[in-house]
GROMACS .gro file of C-alpha atoms in nm:
model
  459
    1MET     CA    1  12.624   5.351   6.700
    2GLU     CA    2  12.635   5.265   7.051
    3ILE     CA    3  12.330   5.428   7.156
    4ARG     CA    4  12.170   5.277   6.871
    5LYS     CA    5  12.231   4.970   7.069
    6THR     CA    6  12.155   5.130   7.397
    7LEU     CA    7  11.795   5.028   7.379
    8GLY     CA    8  11.891   4.675   7.284
    9THR     CA    9  12.202   4.643   7.492
   10VAL     CA   10  12.051   4.814   7.788
   11LEU     CA   11  11.731   4.624   7.767
   12THR     CA   12  11.896   4.291   7.703
   13LEU     CA   13  12.129   4.347   7.997
   14ALA     CA   14  11.827   4.453   8.199
   15LEU     CA   15  11.929   4.813   8.166
   16ILE     CA   16  11.766   5.038   7.915
   17LEU     CA   17  11.575   5.354   7.615
   18VAL     CA   18  11.795   5.509   7.379
   19LEU     CA   19  12.159   5.514   7.394
   20ALA     CA   20  12.352   5.403   6.898
   21ALA     CA   21  12.962   5.705   6.603
   22CYS     CA   22  12.640   5.790   6.641
   23GLY     CA   23  12.624   6.081   6.852
   24GLY     CA   24  12.483   5.848   7.104
   25GLY     CA   25  12.451   5.525   6.924
   26GLY     CA   26  12.630   5.188   6.940
   27LYS     CA   27  12.909   5.151   7.190
   28GLU     CA   28  13.145   4.984   6.949
   29LYS     CA   29  13.110   5.264   6.697
   30GLN     CA   30  13.156   5.534   6.954
   31THR     CA   31  13.475   5.371   7.067
   32ALA     CA   32  13.598   5.326   6.714
   33SER     CA   33  13.537   5.687   6.623
   34GLY     CA   34  13.628   5.838   6.956
   35ALA     CA   35  13.923   6.072   6.987
   36ASP     CA   36  14.237   5.921   7.135
   37THR     CA   37  14.218   6.130   7.449
   38PRO     CA   38  14.466   6.054   7.728
   39SER     CA   39  14.298   5.879   8.016
   40SER     CA   40  14.407   6.150   8.252
   41SER     CA   41  14.485   6.516   8.189
   42ASN     CA   42  14.439   6.861   8.334
   43ALA     CA   43  14.153   7.082   8.223
   44SER     CA   44  14.218   7.233   7.885
   45PRO     CA   45  14.212   7.607   7.820
   46ALA     CA   46  13.877   7.747   7.718
   47SER     CA   47  13.807   7.711   7.352
   48PRO     CA   48  13.774   8.029   7.144
   49ASP     CA   49  13.399   7.985   7.115
   50ALA     CA   50  13.342   7.911   7.481
   51SER     CA   51  13.052   8.107   7.620
   52PRO     CA   52  13.151   8.395   7.849
   53VAL     CA   53  13.121   8.319   8.218
   54THR     CA   54  13.090   8.554   8.510
   55PRO     CA   55  13.133   8.475   8.879
   56ALA     CA   56  12.768   8.562   8.933
   57GLU     CA   57  12.672   8.245   8.747
   58SER     CA   58  12.858   8.026   8.995
   59SER     CA   59  12.654   7.820   9.238
   60ASP     CA   60  12.939   7.837   9.491
   61ALA     CA   61  13.242   8.060   9.438
   62GLN     CA   62  13.424   7.896   9.732
   63LEU     CA   63  13.466   7.546   9.591
   64GLU     CA   64  13.816   7.416   9.638
   65GLY     CA   65  14.023   7.100   9.663
   66ASP     CA   66  14.073   6.816   9.416
   67PHE     CA   67  13.787   6.740   9.177
   68GLU     CA   68  13.795   6.458   8.922
   69ILE     CA   69  13.560   6.407   8.626
   70GLN     CA   70  13.541   6.080   8.432
   71TYR     CA   71  13.386   6.082   8.085
   72PHE     CA   72  13.380   5.847   7.789
   73VAL     CA   73  13.499   5.984   7.454
   74GLY     CA   74  13.314   5.830   7.161
   75GLY     CA   75  13.096   5.951   6.879
   76TYR     CA   76  13.025   6.278   7.057
   77GLY     CA   77  13.396   6.362   7.085
   78ASP     CA   78  13.538   6.562   7.375
   79ALA     CA   79  13.512   6.926   7.255
   80TRP     CA   80  13.201   6.997   7.465
   81TRP     CA   81  13.355   6.846   7.776
   82LYS     CA   82  13.679   7.043   7.745
   83ASP     CA   83  13.481   7.361   7.685
   84VAL     CA   84  13.241   7.328   7.977
   85ILE     CA   85  13.510   7.205   8.217
   86ALA     CA   86  13.729   7.503   8.126
   87GLN     CA   87  13.439   7.736   8.202
   88PHE     CA   88  13.373   7.564   8.534
   89GLN     CA   89  13.742   7.592   8.620
   90GLU     CA   90  13.732   7.964   8.549
   91LEU     CA   91  13.447   8.007   8.794
   92HIS     CA   92  13.622   7.800   9.058
   93PRO     CA   93  13.993   7.882   9.039
   94ASN     CA   94  14.064   7.711   9.372
   95LEU     CA   95  13.950   7.373   9.239
   96LYS     CA   96  14.216   7.138   9.106
   97ILE     CA   97  14.022   6.973   8.825
   98LYS     CA   98  14.139   6.647   8.674
   99GLN     CA   99  13.984   6.500   8.360
  100SER     CA  100  13.995   6.123   8.321
  101ALA     CA  101  13.870   6.061   7.969
  102GLY     CA  102  13.911   5.855   7.656
  103PRO     CA  103  13.754   5.580   7.444
  104LYS     CA  104  13.872   5.310   7.689
  105ILE     CA  105  13.825   5.506   8.009
  106ASN     CA  106  13.558   5.277   8.154
  107GLU     CA  107  13.792   4.979   8.153
  108GLN     CA  108  14.087   5.187   8.269
  109MET     CA  109  13.897   5.325   8.566
  110LYS     CA  110  13.728   5.000   8.669
  111PRO     CA  111  14.002   4.899   8.921
  112ARG     CA  112  13.964   5.231   9.101
  113TRP     CA  113  13.589   5.190   9.130
  114ILE     CA  114  13.636   4.839   9.267
  115GLN     CA  115  13.904   4.956   9.513
  116GLY     CA  116  13.683   5.238   9.641
  117SER     CA  117  13.884   5.529   9.496
  118PRO     CA  118  13.657   5.655   9.218
  119PRO     CA  119  13.641   5.999   9.054
  120ASP     CA  120  13.389   6.246   9.194
  121VAL     CA  121  13.150   6.264   8.898
  122VAL     CA  122  13.110   6.022   8.609
  123TYR     CA  123  12.944   6.033   8.266
  124ILE     CA  124  12.813   5.680   8.211
  125ASP     CA  125  12.836   5.587   7.845
  126GLY     CA  126  13.041   5.374   7.611
  127ALA     CA  127  13.182   5.024   7.616
  128GLY     CA  128  13.219   4.881   7.964
  129SER     CA  129  12.960   5.109   8.124
  130ASN     CA  130  12.661   4.970   8.309
  131PRO     CA  131  12.465   5.210   8.530
  132ARG     CA  132  12.244   4.940   8.679
  133GLN     CA  133  12.546   4.736   8.779
  134MET     CA  134  12.706   5.042   8.940
  135ILE     CA  135  12.390   5.097   9.142
  136GLU     CA  136  12.367   4.732   9.244
  137ASP     CA  137  12.734   4.748   9.347
  138ASP     CA  138  12.651   5.050   9.568
  139GLN     CA  139  12.895   5.274   9.380
  140LEU     CA  140  12.669   5.575   9.315
  141LEU     CA  141  12.537   5.841   9.550
  142ASP     CA  142  12.163   5.859   9.614
  143LEU     CA  143  12.061   6.194   9.460
  144SER     CA  144  11.686   6.161   9.519
  145ASP     CA  145  11.640   6.443   9.771
  146TRP     CA  146  11.896   6.673   9.611
  147ILE     CA  147  11.777   6.652   9.250
  148GLY     CA  148  11.418   6.710   9.359
  149GLN     CA  149  11.507   7.065   9.459
  150ALA     CA  150  11.829   7.137   9.267
  151THR     CA  151  11.843   7.442   9.041
  152ASN     CA  152  12.093   7.514   8.767
  153VAL     CA  153  12.317   7.822   8.767
  154ASP     CA  154  12.044   8.014   8.585
  155GLY     CA  155  11.804   7.955   8.873
  156GLU     CA  156  11.584   7.699   8.690
  157LYS     CA  157  11.483   7.371   8.851
  158ILE     CA  158  11.687   7.105   8.676
  159LEU     CA  159  11.395   6.861   8.661
  160ASP     CA  160  11.181   7.128   8.494
  161VAL     CA  161  11.421   7.186   8.203
  162MET     CA  162  11.479   6.817   8.130
  163ILE     CA  163  11.325   6.641   7.831
  164ALA     CA  164  11.340   6.298   7.998
  165GLN     CA  165  11.321   6.254   8.373
  166PRO     CA  166  11.572   6.040   8.568
  167GLU     CA  167  11.504   5.670   8.586
  168GLN     CA  168  11.399   5.538   8.925
  169TYR     CA  169  11.569   5.241   9.088
  170GLY     CA  170  11.367   5.119   9.380
  171GLY     CA  171  11.208   5.462   9.398
  172LYS     CA  172  11.544   5.638   9.417
  173THR     CA  173  11.750   5.848   9.176
  174TYR     CA  174  12.118   5.768   9.134
  175ASN     CA  175  12.196   5.896   8.786
  176ILE     CA  176  12.073   6.190   8.580
  177PRO     CA  177  12.022   6.173   8.201
  178LEU     CA  178  12.263   6.412   8.029
  179VAL     CA  179  12.231   6.300   7.665
  180PHE     CA  180  11.888   6.250   7.513
  181GLY     CA  181  11.794   6.071   7.197
  182SER     CA  182  11.499   5.879   7.071
  183TYR     CA  183  11.388   5.643   6.804
  184GLY     CA  184  11.153   5.769   6.538
  185THR     CA  185  11.076   5.752   6.166
  186PHE     CA  186  11.311   5.920   5.919
  187TYR     CA  187  11.230   6.020   5.562
  188ASP     CA  188  11.392   6.222   5.282
  189LYS     CA  189  11.239   6.569   5.258
  190ALA     CA  190  11.372   6.612   4.905
  191LEU     CA  191  11.213   6.286   4.785
  192PHE     CA  192  10.885   6.373   4.952
  193ALA     CA  193  10.881   6.724   4.803
  194LYS     CA  194  10.955   6.589   4.456
  195ASN     CA  195  10.657   6.354   4.475
  196GLY     CA  196  10.422   6.586   4.661
  197TRP     CA  197  10.414   6.363   4.970
  198GLU     CA  198  10.353   6.488   5.323
  199ALA     CA  199  10.508   6.335   5.634
  200PRO     CA  200  10.241   6.136   5.822
  201SER     CA  201  10.111   6.259   6.156
  202THR     CA  202   9.870   5.967   6.216
  203TYR     CA  203   9.858   5.597   6.144
  204GLU     CA  204   9.588   5.644   5.879
  205GLU     CA  205   9.803   5.903   5.703
  206PHE     CA  206  10.096   5.660   5.724
  207LEU     CA  207   9.892   5.390   5.547
  208THR     CA  208   9.766   5.630   5.280
  209LEU     CA  209  10.115   5.762   5.216
  210SER     CA  210  10.262   5.412   5.205
  211GLU     CA  211  10.014   5.317   4.934
  212LYS     CA  212  10.131   5.611   4.721
  213ILE     CA  213  10.496   5.526   4.780
  214LYS     CA  214  10.442   5.163   4.689
  215ALA     CA  215  10.266   5.269   4.368
  216ALA     CA  216  10.574   5.474   4.282
  217GLY     CA  217  10.786   5.158   4.292
  218ILE     CA  218  10.960   5.233   4.623
  219SER     CA  219  10.946   5.028   4.943
  220PRO     CA  220  10.749   5.245   5.186
  221TYR     CA  221  10.912   5.119   5.506
  222ILE     CA  222  11.235   4.934   5.582
  223HIS     CA  223  11.382   4.834   5.916
  224THR     CA  224  11.689   4.671   6.064
  225GLY     CA  225  11.588   4.312   6.130
  226VAL     CA  226  11.923   4.214   6.277
  227TYR     CA  227  11.871   4.478   6.548
  228PRO     CA  228  11.497   4.470   6.631
  229ASP     CA  229  11.544   4.761   6.875
  230TYR     CA  230  11.481   4.993   6.581
  231ILE     CA  231  11.134   4.873   6.489
  232LEU     CA  232  11.039   4.821   6.853
  233GLY     CA  233  11.143   5.174   6.950
  234GLY     CA  234  11.037   5.339   6.627
  235PHE     CA  235  10.706   5.163   6.565
  236LEU     CA  236  10.573   4.906   6.811
  237TYR     CA  237  10.630   5.068   7.151
  238PRO     CA  238  10.486   5.405   7.040
  239ALA     CA  239  10.189   5.219   6.892
  240ILE     CA  240  10.127   5.041   7.224
  241ILE     CA  241  10.139   5.367   7.420
  242SER     CA  242   9.909   5.542   7.172
  243ALA     CA  243   9.664   5.253   7.195
  244ASN     CA  244   9.675   5.291   7.573
  245GLY     CA  245   9.541   5.646   7.558
  246ASP     CA  246   9.887   5.806   7.552
  247ASP     CA  247   9.967   5.646   7.887
  248GLY     CA  248  10.323   5.516   7.904
  249GLN     CA  249  10.254   5.310   8.216
  250ILE     CA  250  10.173   5.012   7.996
  251LEU     CA  251  10.533   4.998   7.881
  252GLN     CA  252  10.642   4.988   8.244
  253ASP     CA  253  10.389   4.709   8.305
  254MET     CA  254  10.548   4.518   8.020
  255GLY     CA  255  10.889   4.569   8.176
  256ASP     CA  256  10.750   4.442   8.506
  257MET     CA  257  10.604   4.140   8.321
  258LYS     CA  258  10.258   4.182   8.469
  259GLU     CA  259  10.051   3.877   8.393
  260GLY     CA  260   9.839   3.921   8.080
  261VAL     CA  261   9.989   4.254   7.973
  262PHE     CA  262  10.141   4.115   7.652
  263ALA     CA  263   9.797   4.005   7.534
  264SER     CA  264   9.618   4.318   7.658
  265GLU     CA  265   9.399   4.526   7.430
  266PRO     CA  266   9.652   4.809   7.368
  267VAL     CA  267   9.929   4.562   7.285
  268MET     CA  268   9.705   4.365   7.050
  269LYS     CA  269   9.593   4.683   6.873
  270ALA     CA  270   9.955   4.782   6.816
  271LEU     CA  271  10.047   4.434   6.697
  272ASN     CA  272   9.762   4.446   6.448
  273GLN     CA  273   9.893   4.778   6.315
  274LEU     CA  274  10.232   4.619   6.252
  275ALA     CA  275  10.072   4.314   6.095
  276GLU     CA  276   9.853   4.532   5.873
  277THR     CA  277  10.151   4.735   5.758
  278GLY     CA  278  10.326   4.413   5.662
  279SER     CA  279  10.027   4.246   5.497
  280LYS     CA  280   9.972   4.549   5.271
  281GLY     CA  281  10.325   4.505   5.140
  282PHE     CA  282  10.452   4.827   5.294
  283ILE     CA  283  10.742   4.667   5.484
  284ASP     CA  284  11.043   4.560   5.280
  285GLN     CA  285  11.044   4.180   5.280
  286GLY     CA  286  11.422   4.170   5.297
  287ALA     CA  287  11.431   4.366   5.624
  288PRO     CA  288  11.466   4.068   5.863
  289ALA     CA  289  11.812   3.989   5.723
  290LEU     CA  290  11.942   4.347   5.717
  291ASN     CA  291  12.184   4.502   5.961
  292HIS     CA  292  12.176   4.874   6.037
  293THR     CA  293  12.423   4.973   5.765
  294ASP     CA  294  12.248   4.782   5.489
  295SER     CA  295  11.901   4.912   5.574
  296GLN     CA  296  12.030   5.267   5.609
  297MET     CA  297  12.209   5.251   5.274
  298LEU     CA  298  11.891   5.135   5.099
  299PHE     CA  299  11.712   5.426   5.263
  300LEU     CA  300  11.978   5.675   5.149
  301GLN     CA  301  11.966   5.528   4.798
  302ARG     CA  302  11.591   5.604   4.802
  303LYS     CA  303  11.499   5.241   4.755
  304ALA     CA  304  11.298   5.274   5.074
  305ALA     CA  305  11.113   5.591   5.173
  306MET     CA  306  11.090   5.562   5.554
  307ILE     CA  307  11.298   5.394   5.821
  308PRO     CA  308  11.269   5.361   6.200
  309ASN     CA  309  11.600   5.468   6.348
  310GLY     CA  310  11.774   5.676   6.615
  311LEU     CA  311  11.889   6.036   6.615
  312TRP     CA  312  12.245   5.925   6.543
  313LEU     CA  313  12.147   5.837   6.184
  314GLU     CA  314  12.250   6.164   6.015
  315SER     CA  315  12.589   6.169   6.187
  316GLU     CA  316  12.653   5.800   6.128
  317MET     CA  317  12.580   5.817   5.756
  318LYS     CA  318  12.722   6.163   5.683
  319ASN     CA  319  12.970   6.023   5.430
  320ASP     CA  320  12.710   5.817   5.244
  321ALA     CA  321  12.409   6.044   5.194
  322PRO     CA  322  12.354   6.200   4.847
  323ALA     CA  323  12.428   6.571   4.829
  324ASP     CA  324  12.060   6.656   4.784
  325PHE     CA  325  11.937   6.429   5.064
  326GLU     CA  326  11.740   6.612   5.338
  327TYR     CA  327  11.666   6.433   5.662
  328GLY     CA  328  11.311   6.453   5.786
  329PHE     CA  329  11.201   6.310   6.121
  330VAL     CA  330  10.882   6.235   6.315
  331PRO     CA  331  10.885   6.062   6.655
  332SER     CA  332  10.604   5.820   6.569
  333VAL     CA  333  10.360   5.728   6.292
  334THR     CA  334  10.114   5.505   6.478
  335GLN     CA  335   9.898   5.754   6.671
  336SER     CA  336   9.533   5.820   6.596
  337ALA     CA  337   9.399   6.162   6.499
  338GLY     CA  338   9.416   6.381   6.807
  339GLY     CA  339   9.674   6.160   6.974
  340LYS     CA  340  10.020   6.275   7.073
  341TYR     CA  341  10.347   6.186   6.909
  342VAL     CA  342  10.531   5.930   7.119
  343ALA     CA  343  10.909   5.945   7.157
  344LEU     CA  344  11.094   5.637   7.279
  345PRO     CA  345  11.408   5.768   7.450
  346TYR     CA  346  11.755   5.643   7.508
  347THR     CA  347  11.978   5.832   7.746
  348SER     CA  348  12.334   5.849   7.875
  349THR     CA  349  12.364   5.967   8.231
  350MET     CA  350  12.578   6.148   8.488
  351ALA     CA  351  12.624   6.038   8.846
  352VAL     CA  352  12.817   6.121   9.161
  353ALA     CA  353  13.031   5.849   9.314
  354LYS     CA  354  12.912   5.737   9.658
  355LYS     CA  355  13.274   5.757   9.772
  356ALA     CA  356  13.341   6.089   9.600
  357LYS     CA  357  13.603   6.296   9.779
  358ASN     CA  358  13.441   6.622   9.667
  359PRO     CA  359  13.066   6.558   9.632
  360GLU     CA  360  12.980   6.927   9.664
  361ALA     CA  361  13.192   7.012   9.361
  362ALA     CA  362  13.031   6.721   9.175
  363LYS     CA  363  12.682   6.854   9.245
  364ALA     CA  364  12.786   7.207   9.154
  365PHE     CA  365  12.923   7.079   8.824
  366ILE     CA  366  12.590   6.911   8.745
  367GLN     CA  367  12.412   7.239   8.824
  368PHE     CA  368  12.653   7.417   8.593
  369VAL     CA  369  12.601   7.193   8.290
  370PHE     CA  370  12.222   7.148   8.300
  371THR     CA  371  12.148   7.481   8.134
  372LYS     CA  372  12.005   7.593   7.802
  373GLN     CA  373  12.339   7.742   7.700
  374ALA     CA  374  12.520   7.415   7.766
  375SER     CA  375  12.249   7.229   7.575
  376LEU     CA  376  12.288   7.463   7.278
  377ASN     CA  377  12.664   7.419   7.294
  378TRP     CA  378  12.625   7.040   7.300
  379ALA     CA  379  12.399   7.038   6.993
  380GLU     CA  380  12.640   7.255   6.796
  381LYS     CA  381  12.948   7.056   6.892
  382THR     CA  382  12.806   6.702   6.869
  383GLY     CA  383  12.506   6.721   6.635
  384ALA     CA  384  12.306   6.540   6.904
  385LEU     CA  385  12.075   6.651   7.183
  386MET     CA  386  12.143   6.717   7.547
  387ASN     CA  387  11.863   6.643   7.790
  388VAL     CA  388  11.765   7.010   7.829
  389LYS     CA  389  11.494   7.181   7.626
  390VAL     CA  390  11.634   7.466   7.418
  391ASP     CA  391  11.552   7.653   7.098
  392LEU     CA  392  11.800   7.537   6.833
  393GLU     CA  393  11.655   7.721   6.534
  394SER     CA  394  11.917   7.995   6.520
  395SER     CA  395  12.202   7.760   6.611
  396SER     CA  396  12.446   7.573   6.390
  397ALA     CA  397  12.313   7.237   6.507
  398GLY     CA  398  12.220   6.980   6.242
  399GLU     CA  399  11.874   6.961   6.088
  400THR     CA  400  11.793   6.633   6.260
  401ALA     CA  401  11.869   6.780   6.602
  402LYS     CA  402  11.664   7.092   6.525
  403ASN     CA  403  11.367   6.894   6.397
  404ALA     CA  404  11.375   6.654   6.690
  405MET     CA  405  11.400   6.929   6.952
  406LYS     CA  406  11.087   7.093   6.812
  407TYR     CA  407  10.895   6.777   6.894
  408TYR     CA  408  11.052   6.721   7.234
  409SER     CA  409  10.980   7.077   7.341
  410SER     CA  410  10.616   7.046   7.239
  411ASP     CA  411  10.324   6.956   7.463
  412ASN     CA  412  10.199   6.741   7.175
  413THR     CA  413  10.482   6.492   7.222
  414LEU     CA  414  10.487   6.232   7.497
  415VAL     CA  415  10.831   6.111   7.605
  416ALA     CA  416  10.788   5.748   7.705
  417PRO     CA  417  10.939   5.608   8.025
  418VAL     CA  418  11.273   5.433   8.023
  419VAL     CA  419  11.191   5.066   8.068
  420VAL     CA  420  11.392   4.767   8.182
  421PHE     CA  421  11.307   4.431   8.023
  422ASN     CA  422  11.408   4.087   8.133
  423ALA     CA  423  11.677   3.972   7.889
  424ASP     CA  424  11.508   3.642   7.800
  425VAL     CA  425  11.168   3.804   7.748
  426PHE     CA  426  11.323   4.078   7.537
  427LYS     CA  427  11.493   3.822   7.311
  428VAL     CA  428  11.163   3.644   7.248
  429MET     CA  429  10.988   3.977   7.187
  430CYS     CA  430  11.255   4.082   6.937
  431ASP     CA  431  11.233   3.759   6.738
  432ALA     CA  432  10.854   3.762   6.740
  433THR     CA  433  10.837   4.126   6.627
  434VAL     CA  434  11.064   4.066   6.328
  435ALA     CA  435  10.857   3.763   6.229
  436LEU     CA  436  10.533   3.958   6.266
  437SER     CA  437  10.664   4.243   6.051
  438VAL     CA  438  10.670   4.009   5.751
  439ASN     CA  439  10.357   3.813   5.853
  440LYS     CA  440  10.532   3.488   5.941
  441ILE     CA  441  10.332   3.480   6.263
  442THR     CA  442  10.006   3.639   6.378
  443PRO     CA  443   9.956   3.898   6.653
  444GLU     CA  444   9.800   3.623   6.866
  445GLN     CA  445  10.109   3.405   6.824
  446TRP     CA  446  10.329   3.700   6.916
  447ALA     CA  447  10.133   3.747   7.238
  448GLU     CA  448  10.143   3.375   7.319
  449ARG     CA  449  10.519   3.354   7.275
  450VAL     CA  450  10.599   3.660   7.480
  451GLU     CA  451  10.348   3.577   7.754
  452ALA     CA  452  10.501   3.230   7.782
  453ALA     CA  453  10.850   3.377   7.813
  454ALA     CA  454  10.728   3.620   8.079
  455ALA     CA  455  10.558   3.342   8.274
  456LYS     CA  456  10.882   3.142   8.270
  457ALA     CA  457  11.080   3.445   8.385
  458ARG     CA  458  10.836   3.515   8.668
  459LYS     CA  459  10.895   3.166   8.804
   0.00000   0.00000   0.00000
């Protein structure tokens, strides 16, 4: 999935979480599974299940002129986009809306961005997209003041209904997270019920459960060693934040490569948790050599009971799961009793072009889509989550989306900050984490290696 790789790709490119057809997973997979949508077309008629719209919901009934929307079509498909754009068109009949979309749209539109003739609003996702680069190239409008006060068409402050807040670049906001996902630990509800096991809510419960699973002849925990993003986002980063008193600032300090942070007490405590999990034989010893497909297949075959992964997992493996397989999900398993769950996010964002010809329509469109109804519609059409808190229980969204949203809408879940890592430091951290997971190095050696890489990068 491409978002599966978002954390890795983004971090390794000095972008960021989140991010892999995963509903928001790896870029390559999204492209491969994306619909072959023409790169440019007029707004489609409203779909039969489009939510009714009334002029009263419009933020500005007088919008007019040309208005162009660019969006990548990948694992999420384009049904939601066509639906919501048709509704927006109905509210603003004087707008001439143009959709520029498709699995290769980022490459197709690149010359226009370079030449200074971009679309008005852009959904930044998929192969060839790089939000940080767009900001550094001065292509996106500074939305800092606007988003701070902006309300959606239901009168709610957009920032208040978001699960994850916009990432700051030099203290400014240029893009707004539309799609939300996170890493976490997945398990099979059916397998757990059969054996009388309960999903862990603390690290001690995780260890106790893993001992029972191991005694039953099943690997308690397997991860994707070829893509260390999974175990970093699903285990180590949450453990570090929990050890820091549920304060996500330490992850930002790591991204900023503050001297000594990689050997700090919270980091060392988390590293010792990973080392302990490995030394007790709870981590599959073959994990370092496994790619995402192999590790996920072993999980679905019930040869491993738990796996750190992203919310795209159910969608990505829908053709491989046994008929009686039931996806269970918890954001983290490393917190102490009384501590919060920690969700490591990956996001795909929306932005307004700095040279947009109709910036007011672009802002109005953002206000139109950041609503609970649009979020519900997204979950039902894509199986993934939009970055707006909404009750999905009575919806037709998938079980993974419903379970995850319960956590993200709860005060007992901390959504970690989106962090940018230096590419060289991140590579060393990835390699060291995989080695530590199977006890080939010690926590102290992990800290030494990563601190050395950070010191080199600082110079």
